[in-house]
Short mmCIF file of C-alpha atoms in Angstrom, two decimals:
data_model
loop_
_atom_site.label_atom_id
_atom_site.label_comp_id
_atom_site.label_asym_id
_atom_site.label_seq_id
_atom_site.Cartn_x
_atom_site.Cartn_y
_atom_site.Cartn_z
CA UNK A 1 92.12 109.41 110.18
CA UNK A 2 89.46 108.68 107.03
CA UNK A 3 86.14 107.01 108.94
CA UNK A 4 86.86 103.60 106.84
CA UNK A 5 84.72 101.12 107.65
CA UNK A 6 87.36 98.77 107.23
CA UNK A 7 90.03 100.56 109.01
CA UNK A 8 88.31 99.27 112.52
CA UNK A 9 88.45 96.13 112.00
CA UNK A 10 86.75 93.83 109.70
CA UNK A 11 84.54 91.01 110.35
CA UNK A 12 87.33 89.11 107.86
CA UNK A 13 89.35 89.15 110.51
CA UNK A 14 87.46 87.21 112.97
CA UNK A 15 86.08 84.68 110.40
CA UNK A 16 89.31 84.21 108.62
CA UNK A 17 92.28 84.64 110.17
CA UNK A 18 95.27 84.13 107.81
CA UNK A 19 98.50 84.98 109.38
CA UNK A 20 97.03 82.45 112.47
CA UNK A 21 96.60 79.81 110.28
CA UNK A 22 99.41 80.29 108.30
CA UNK A 23 101.89 79.94 111.40
CA UNK A 24 99.96 76.99 112.51
CA UNK A 25 100.24 75.12 109.58
CA UNK A 26 104.33 75.91 109.11
CA UNK A 27 105.14 75.10 112.97
CA UNK A 28 102.54 71.97 112.57
CA UNK A 29 105.06 70.77 109.55
CA UNK A 30 108.34 71.67 110.79
CA UNK A 31 107.11 69.18 113.77
CA UNK A 32 105.18 66.82 111.66
CA UNK A 33 108.85 66.36 109.62
CA UNK A 34 110.04 65.04 112.58
CA UNK A 35 108.47 62.95 113.62
CA UNK A 36 108.30 61.26 110.34
CA UNK A 37 112.27 61.26 109.01
CA UNK A 38 113.20 59.91 106.08
CA UNK A 39 109.63 59.09 104.78
CA UNK A 40 109.03 63.07 104.31
CA UNK A 41 110.51 64.53 102.14
CA UNK A 42 110.50 68.73 101.61
CA UNK A 43 110.86 69.11 97.34
CA UNK A 44 110.22 72.90 98.07
CA UNK A 45 110.72 75.29 100.54
CA UNK A 46 111.14 79.37 99.46
CA UNK A 47 110.86 81.98 101.59
CA UNK A 48 110.07 85.71 99.20
CA UNK A 49 110.48 89.13 99.55
CA UNK A 50 109.97 92.41 96.99
CA UNK A 51 109.16 95.66 96.03
CA UNK A 52 106.96 96.59 93.30
CA UNK A 53 106.03 99.72 91.17
CA UNK A 54 102.51 99.34 89.61
CA UNK A 55 100.38 102.35 88.16
CA UNK A 56 96.73 101.66 87.18
CA UNK A 57 94.18 102.82 84.43
CA UNK A 58 90.34 102.75 84.71
CA UNK A 59 87.05 103.38 85.35
CA UNK A 60 85.38 100.21 86.13
CA UNK A 61 83.34 99.96 88.74
CA UNK A 62 83.72 97.39 91.67
CA UNK A 63 80.34 96.83 94.97
CA UNK A 64 83.99 95.84 96.37
CA UNK A 65 85.56 99.72 97.07
CA UNK A 66 84.58 101.54 100.48
CA UNK A 67 84.55 104.97 98.44
CA UNK A 68 83.91 106.29 94.79
CA UNK A 69 86.89 108.04 93.51
CA UNK A 70 86.98 110.38 90.23
CA UNK A 71 90.84 109.74 88.99
CA UNK A 72 90.88 107.42 86.40
CA UNK A 73 95.00 106.76 86.95
CA UNK A 74 96.68 105.51 90.20
CA UNK A 75 100.15 104.57 91.73
CA UNK A 76 101.28 102.32 93.78
CA UNK A 77 104.64 101.34 95.73
CA UNK A 78 104.15 97.54 97.06
CA UNK A 79 106.10 95.76 99.44
CA UNK A 80 105.41 91.81 99.74
CA UNK A 81 106.58 89.32 102.07
CA UNK A 82 105.68 85.21 101.30
CA UNK A 83 106.35 81.69 101.78
CA UNK A 84 105.21 78.35 99.86
CA UNK A 85 106.69 75.12 100.37
CA UNK A 86 105.82 71.56 99.03
CA UNK A 87 106.53 67.43 100.45
CA UNK A 88 105.43 64.43 99.77
CA UNK A 89 105.09 61.32 101.69
CA UNK A 90 106.70 58.27 100.49
CA UNK A 91 106.00 54.79 101.70
CA UNK A 92 108.01 52.07 99.72
CA UNK A 93 108.84 54.36 97.20
CA UNK A 94 106.23 55.41 96.11
CA UNK A 95 104.64 58.53 96.75
CA UNK A 96 101.46 58.73 99.13
CA UNK A 97 100.97 61.91 100.07
CA UNK A 98 101.50 65.42 99.26
CA UNK A 99 100.81 68.69 100.75
CA UNK A 100 101.62 72.77 99.21
CA UNK A 101 101.08 75.70 100.91
CA UNK A 102 101.38 79.22 99.54
CA UNK A 103 100.91 82.38 101.57
CA UNK A 104 101.63 85.72 102.63
CA UNK A 105 100.93 89.77 102.67
CA UNK A 106 101.12 92.22 100.58
CA UNK A 107 101.38 96.37 101.15
CA UNK A 108 99.93 99.23 99.26
CA UNK A 109 100.55 102.83 99.72
CA UNK A 110 99.65 104.88 96.63
CA UNK A 111 99.50 108.19 95.37
CA UNK A 112 96.70 109.67 92.30
CA UNK A 113 93.82 109.38 94.62
CA UNK A 114 91.49 112.52 94.43
CA UNK A 115 89.84 111.86 97.81
CA UNK A 116 92.74 110.91 99.82
CA UNK A 117 95.43 107.91 99.17
CA UNK A 118 95.65 104.63 100.84
CA UNK A 119 97.36 101.82 102.18
CA UNK A 120 95.66 98.67 101.47
CA UNK A 121 96.86 95.74 102.76
CA UNK A 122 95.84 91.67 101.58
CA UNK A 123 96.40 88.32 103.01
CA UNK A 124 95.74 85.39 101.22
CA UNK A 125 96.73 82.17 101.41
CA UNK A 126 96.13 78.64 99.64
CA UNK A 127 96.63 74.89 101.13
CA UNK A 128 96.49 71.61 99.81
CA UNK A 129 96.29 68.55 100.61
CA UNK A 130 96.36 64.82 98.68
CA UNK A 131 96.99 61.14 99.52
CA UNK A 132 97.50 58.95 96.48
CA UNK A 133 96.81 55.34 96.89
CA UNK A 134 98.00 52.20 93.98
CA UNK A 135 95.14 50.16 93.41
CA UNK A 136 96.59 47.66 90.57
CA UNK A 137 99.01 48.05 87.63
CA UNK A 138 99.13 51.92 86.52
CA UNK A 139 95.12 52.64 88.46
CA UNK A 140 95.93 54.86 90.94
CA UNK A 141 93.20 56.59 93.34
CA UNK A 142 93.60 60.33 94.23
CA UNK A 143 91.79 62.37 97.22
CA UNK A 144 92.84 66.00 97.71
CA UNK A 145 91.72 69.13 98.80
CA UNK A 146 92.14 72.80 99.00
CA UNK A 147 91.25 75.73 101.47
CA UNK A 148 91.76 79.32 99.97
CA UNK A 149 91.60 82.60 101.59
CA UNK A 150 92.04 86.56 100.85
CA UNK A 151 91.45 89.24 103.65
CA UNK A 152 92.33 93.20 102.72
CA UNK A 153 92.27 96.06 104.76
CA UNK A 154 91.52 99.90 104.38
CA UNK A 155 90.17 98.74 100.95
CA UNK A 156 91.08 101.44 98.24
CA UNK A 157 89.09 102.51 95.37
CA UNK A 158 88.73 102.20 91.74
CA UNK A 159 91.00 101.57 89.55
CA UNK A 160 92.91 100.33 92.07
CA UNK A 161 91.51 96.68 91.72
CA UNK A 162 91.54 94.07 94.76
CA UNK A 163 90.16 91.16 94.88
CA UNK A 164 87.12 90.66 97.11
CA UNK A 165 87.80 88.83 100.99
CA UNK A 166 86.35 85.20 101.10
CA UNK A 167 87.26 81.70 101.62
CA UNK A 168 86.60 79.27 99.23
CA UNK A 169 87.00 74.95 99.95
CA UNK A 170 87.02 72.29 98.05
CA UNK A 171 87.93 68.31 97.79
CA UNK A 172 88.29 65.69 95.06
CA UNK A 173 87.84 62.66 93.96
CA UNK A 174 90.03 61.02 91.25
CA UNK A 175 91.41 58.64 89.67
CA UNK A 176 94.29 58.22 86.95
CA UNK A 177 95.32 54.96 85.04
CA UNK A 178 98.57 55.10 83.37
CA UNK A 179 99.55 53.46 79.47
CA UNK A 180 102.75 53.16 77.20
CA UNK A 181 101.96 55.74 75.94
CA UNK A 182 100.12 58.78 78.36
CA UNK A 183 97.91 58.43 80.70
CA UNK A 184 93.67 58.91 81.61
CA UNK A 185 92.19 60.78 84.63
CA UNK A 186 88.88 61.68 85.53
CA UNK A 187 87.83 64.24 88.46
CA UNK A 188 84.42 65.06 90.41
CA UNK A 189 85.39 67.78 92.79
CA UNK A 190 82.55 70.07 94.91
CA UNK A 191 83.75 73.25 96.14
CA UNK A 192 81.61 76.30 97.86
CA UNK A 193 82.71 79.80 98.30
CA UNK A 194 82.07 82.59 101.00
CA UNK A 195 82.45 86.08 100.03
CA UNK A 196 83.01 88.35 103.34
CA UNK A 197 80.73 91.59 102.82
CA UNK A 198 80.91 94.46 104.86
CA UNK A 199 78.77 96.70 105.64
CA UNK A 200 78.86 99.97 103.11
CA UNK A 201 79.12 96.61 100.87
CA UNK A 202 76.59 93.90 101.08
CA UNK A 203 76.14 93.22 97.64
CA UNK A 204 79.64 91.61 97.77
CA UNK A 205 77.86 88.11 99.48
CA UNK A 206 75.52 87.83 95.54
CA UNK A 207 78.98 86.17 94.72
CA UNK A 208 78.68 83.43 97.23
CA UNK A 209 78.93 79.94 94.89
CA UNK A 210 78.48 76.00 95.40
CA UNK A 211 79.52 74.06 92.55
CA UNK A 212 80.12 69.95 91.48
CA UNK A 213 81.62 69.71 88.29
CA UNK A 214 83.24 66.11 86.38
CA UNK A 215 86.42 66.19 84.40
CA UNK A 216 87.81 63.47 81.87
CA UNK A 217 91.32 64.00 80.91
CA UNK A 218 93.40 62.57 78.40
CA UNK A 219 97.72 63.39 78.04
CA UNK A 220 99.08 60.99 75.47
CA UNK A 221 103.43 61.97 75.01
CA UNK A 222 104.10 62.38 71.31
CA UNK A 223 108.27 62.18 72.11
CA UNK A 224 111.06 62.14 73.75
CA UNK A 225 110.37 65.64 75.25
CA UNK A 226 106.72 66.95 73.83
CA UNK A 227 102.91 65.43 75.23
CA UNK A 228 99.70 67.03 75.05
CA UNK A 229 96.47 67.19 76.38
CA UNK A 230 92.77 67.33 75.80
CA UNK A 231 90.03 67.95 78.89
CA UNK A 232 86.71 67.91 79.08
CA UNK A 233 84.41 69.85 81.66
CA UNK A 234 80.93 69.78 82.85
CA UNK A 235 80.09 71.69 86.31
CA UNK A 236 76.84 73.12 87.90
CA UNK A 237 76.78 75.80 90.08
CA UNK A 238 74.26 77.69 92.71
CA UNK A 239 74.33 80.96 93.67
CA UNK A 240 72.05 81.21 96.69
CA UNK A 241 71.47 84.68 96.83
CA UNK A 242 71.18 85.65 93.75
CA UNK A 243 67.35 85.87 93.04
CA UNK A 244 66.21 85.20 89.55
CA UNK A 245 62.54 86.81 90.48
CA UNK A 246 61.26 83.67 88.93
CA UNK A 247 58.60 81.55 92.39
CA UNK A 248 59.15 78.31 90.33
CA UNK A 249 63.47 78.57 89.89
CA UNK A 250 64.38 81.80 92.11
CA UNK A 251 67.81 81.31 93.01
CA UNK A 252 70.68 81.50 90.09
CA UNK A 253 72.12 78.15 88.42
CA UNK A 254 74.03 77.97 85.98
CA UNK A 255 75.56 75.31 83.83
CA UNK A 256 79.11 75.41 82.28
CA UNK A 257 80.98 73.54 79.51
CA UNK A 258 84.67 73.44 79.73
CA UNK A 259 86.84 72.50 77.19
CA UNK A 260 90.02 72.55 76.37
CA UNK A 261 93.45 71.29 75.41
CA UNK A 262 97.20 72.00 76.07
CA UNK A 263 101.01 71.24 74.20
CA UNK A 264 104.02 71.22 76.62
CA UNK A 265 107.86 71.24 75.20
CA UNK A 266 110.03 70.15 78.07
CA UNK A 267 113.50 69.98 75.73
CA UNK A 268 116.56 73.48 75.65
CA UNK A 269 113.90 75.73 76.32
CA UNK A 270 110.51 74.81 78.43
CA UNK A 271 107.41 75.92 76.42
CA UNK A 272 103.61 75.96 76.43
CA UNK A 273 100.38 76.87 74.60
CA UNK A 274 97.02 76.85 75.40
CA UNK A 275 93.06 77.24 74.64
CA UNK A 276 90.29 76.63 76.47
CA UNK A 277 86.71 77.73 75.44
CA UNK A 278 83.57 78.09 78.08
CA UNK A 279 80.21 77.33 78.00
CA UNK A 280 78.20 79.04 80.39
CA UNK A 281 74.05 78.56 80.72
CA UNK A 282 71.65 79.66 83.23
CA UNK A 283 67.97 80.04 84.87
CA UNK A 284 68.89 83.51 84.74
CA UNK A 285 69.89 85.09 81.05
CA UNK A 286 71.75 87.39 82.07
CA UNK A 287 75.05 85.74 82.61
CA UNK A 288 75.43 83.22 79.97
CA UNK A 289 79.02 83.87 77.55
CA UNK A 290 80.83 82.29 75.44
CA UNK A 291 84.12 82.36 76.46
CA UNK A 292 88.02 81.22 75.16
CA UNK A 293 91.70 81.88 76.76
CA UNK A 294 94.63 80.97 74.60
CA UNK A 295 97.07 81.23 76.39
CA UNK A 296 101.62 80.33 76.39
CA UNK A 297 104.27 80.40 78.60
CA UNK A 298 108.28 80.14 77.52
CA UNK A 299 111.33 78.85 79.57
CA UNK A 300 115.09 78.76 78.87
CA UNK A 301 118.04 79.27 80.08
CA UNK A 302 120.15 82.05 79.88
CA UNK A 303 124.20 82.49 79.14
CA UNK A 304 125.58 83.50 82.42
CA UNK A 305 122.67 80.91 84.17
CA UNK A 306 119.84 83.75 84.40
CA UNK A 307 116.64 82.34 83.27
CA UNK A 308 113.99 83.85 81.18
CA UNK A 309 110.50 82.65 81.57
CA UNK A 310 107.43 84.36 79.60
CA UNK A 311 103.52 84.42 79.52
CA UNK A 312 100.72 85.54 77.38
CA UNK A 313 97.04 84.68 77.84
CA UNK A 314 94.08 86.50 75.94
CA UNK A 315 90.89 85.98 76.76
CA UNK A 316 87.52 86.95 74.29
CA UNK A 317 83.88 86.79 76.06
CA UNK A 318 80.67 87.50 74.19
CA UNK A 319 77.47 87.37 76.25
CA UNK A 320 74.48 86.23 74.86
CA UNK A 321 71.91 88.58 76.28
CA UNK A 322 72.56 92.24 75.64
CA UNK A 323 71.54 95.01 78.85
CA UNK A 324 72.47 98.87 79.70
CA UNK A 325 74.77 97.74 82.80
CA UNK A 326 78.15 96.47 83.00
CA UNK A 327 78.51 92.71 83.76
CA UNK A 328 82.23 92.30 84.96
CA UNK A 329 81.93 91.70 88.44
CA UNK A 330 85.34 89.76 89.03
CA UNK A 331 84.18 86.62 91.30
CA UNK A 332 81.34 85.75 89.44
CA UNK A 333 81.63 84.71 86.65
CA UNK A 334 84.70 83.61 83.98
CA UNK A 335 87.75 84.85 83.91
CA UNK A 336 88.04 88.31 81.47
CA UNK A 337 91.88 89.02 81.96
CA UNK A 338 94.73 89.00 79.10
CA UNK A 339 97.78 89.66 81.12
CA UNK A 340 100.96 88.82 80.59
CA UNK A 341 104.13 89.18 82.42
CA UNK A 342 108.28 88.33 81.34
CA UNK A 343 111.27 87.37 83.66
CA UNK A 344 114.49 87.25 84.15
CA UNK A 345 115.63 85.29 86.92
CA UNK A 346 119.67 84.61 88.47
CA UNK A 347 121.09 83.16 91.71
CA UNK A 348 123.42 86.19 93.63
CA UNK A 349 124.32 83.98 96.33
CA UNK A 350 124.29 80.52 97.71
CA UNK A 351 120.63 79.60 98.73
CA UNK A 352 119.47 82.98 97.23
CA UNK A 353 118.52 84.58 93.97
CA UNK A 354 116.42 87.72 91.96
CA UNK A 355 113.89 88.22 89.62
CA UNK A 356 113.26 90.95 88.15
CA UNK A 357 109.56 91.08 86.17
CA UNK A 358 107.31 92.78 84.02
CA UNK A 359 104.26 92.14 84.26
CA UNK A 360 100.39 93.91 82.40
CA UNK A 361 96.80 93.02 82.97
CA UNK A 362 93.72 93.95 81.27
CA UNK A 363 89.71 93.63 82.39
CA UNK A 364 86.89 95.24 80.11
CA UNK A 365 83.38 94.70 79.90
CA UNK A 366 81.02 95.27 76.91
CA UNK A 367 79.02 98.21 77.23
CA UNK A 368 80.39 101.98 78.08
CA UNK A 369 83.86 101.75 77.35
CA UNK A 370 84.98 100.66 80.94
CA UNK A 371 87.83 98.88 81.30
CA UNK A 372 90.56 97.86 84.47
CA UNK A 373 94.62 98.20 83.63
CA UNK A 374 97.25 97.32 85.68
CA UNK A 375 101.45 98.04 85.11
CA UNK A 376 103.39 96.46 87.11
CA UNK A 377 107.69 96.04 87.87
CA UNK A 378 109.50 94.02 90.28
CA UNK A 379 111.74 93.11 92.01
CA UNK A 380 111.92 90.01 94.23
CA UNK A 381 114.33 87.81 95.94
CA UNK A 382 113.95 84.20 96.64
CA UNK A 383 115.95 82.55 99.82
CA UNK A 384 115.65 78.23 100.26
CA UNK A 385 117.35 77.28 104.02
CA UNK A 386 119.39 74.66 103.67
CA UNK A 387 119.77 74.34 100.40
#
């Protein structure tokens, strides 16, 4: 057994017991649904299991790995088990509360590394709570919160990238105003993300972040089957562990403007097309950048009740200041990856359907040709009890 700091128990396991949290949430939900019988509507509950083959390429450096390996290509078989669901609480025929969760575990078995082969385990989960309060005709106040977390054990070196372990908390307050052709929405959100730095990589704590943002959007129907949404967002972020080396302004502070639009079509074919621009400015010139992401999705029913789904997102990013080192640190700044997948789903027996999915992801830095690339092919089973 090799000497890997995360092998013998990590600080993450004590600070973020995700398996226990997920079990406790499910037990709580089961009891709550019984007490509020007739008011709680479980819209969806799915247990998924799957197996995938993945290939990884690249030489993108990362501070989160226990060791550095000289290979630029590796493969893995990945098994996964997950649960997701959402429920609404209705009062007087109106939706007042919403609960949604999504969590699970992935187990990797790798080949192709020069030093050793690895068997990382990744836990991840998200819990959303929301409350809606009608105020007047067409006007609704919305309050919501979200908790996200990730834990990784036996972390492999690149090119198999797994995001660092973290816990993220956010709270949002806003309002929705419905009109005859659509609605306006306003959101104010506060968020904090804490990254758990292992002993061998204390630099991971540099990703710790606090932020507050305000967003206004407008969605309008363009006909019976299509609609468009436009939005603008301003965000202020603070990185308490990143020093600017300026005595009068010692810690990194960013201001980010996001603006975008999305067009959606919902008929025999369900599709969307969107674009988001990001403009980041900072008291530290290194992370100042402009980026744009264009994405699209398509879903349609094929003969034989199969469903074909496709998605693609292309991201272009440019830094305003050139530096002699790679700046892509996943989790630190706007997503710099382009991704695509195509999936074919089909019912097998009552309560069970299957999905075959092909996927691709690529991220690059501006200098040195550093990149990360992943190809994947997966078979996934979905079980919906009681459906």
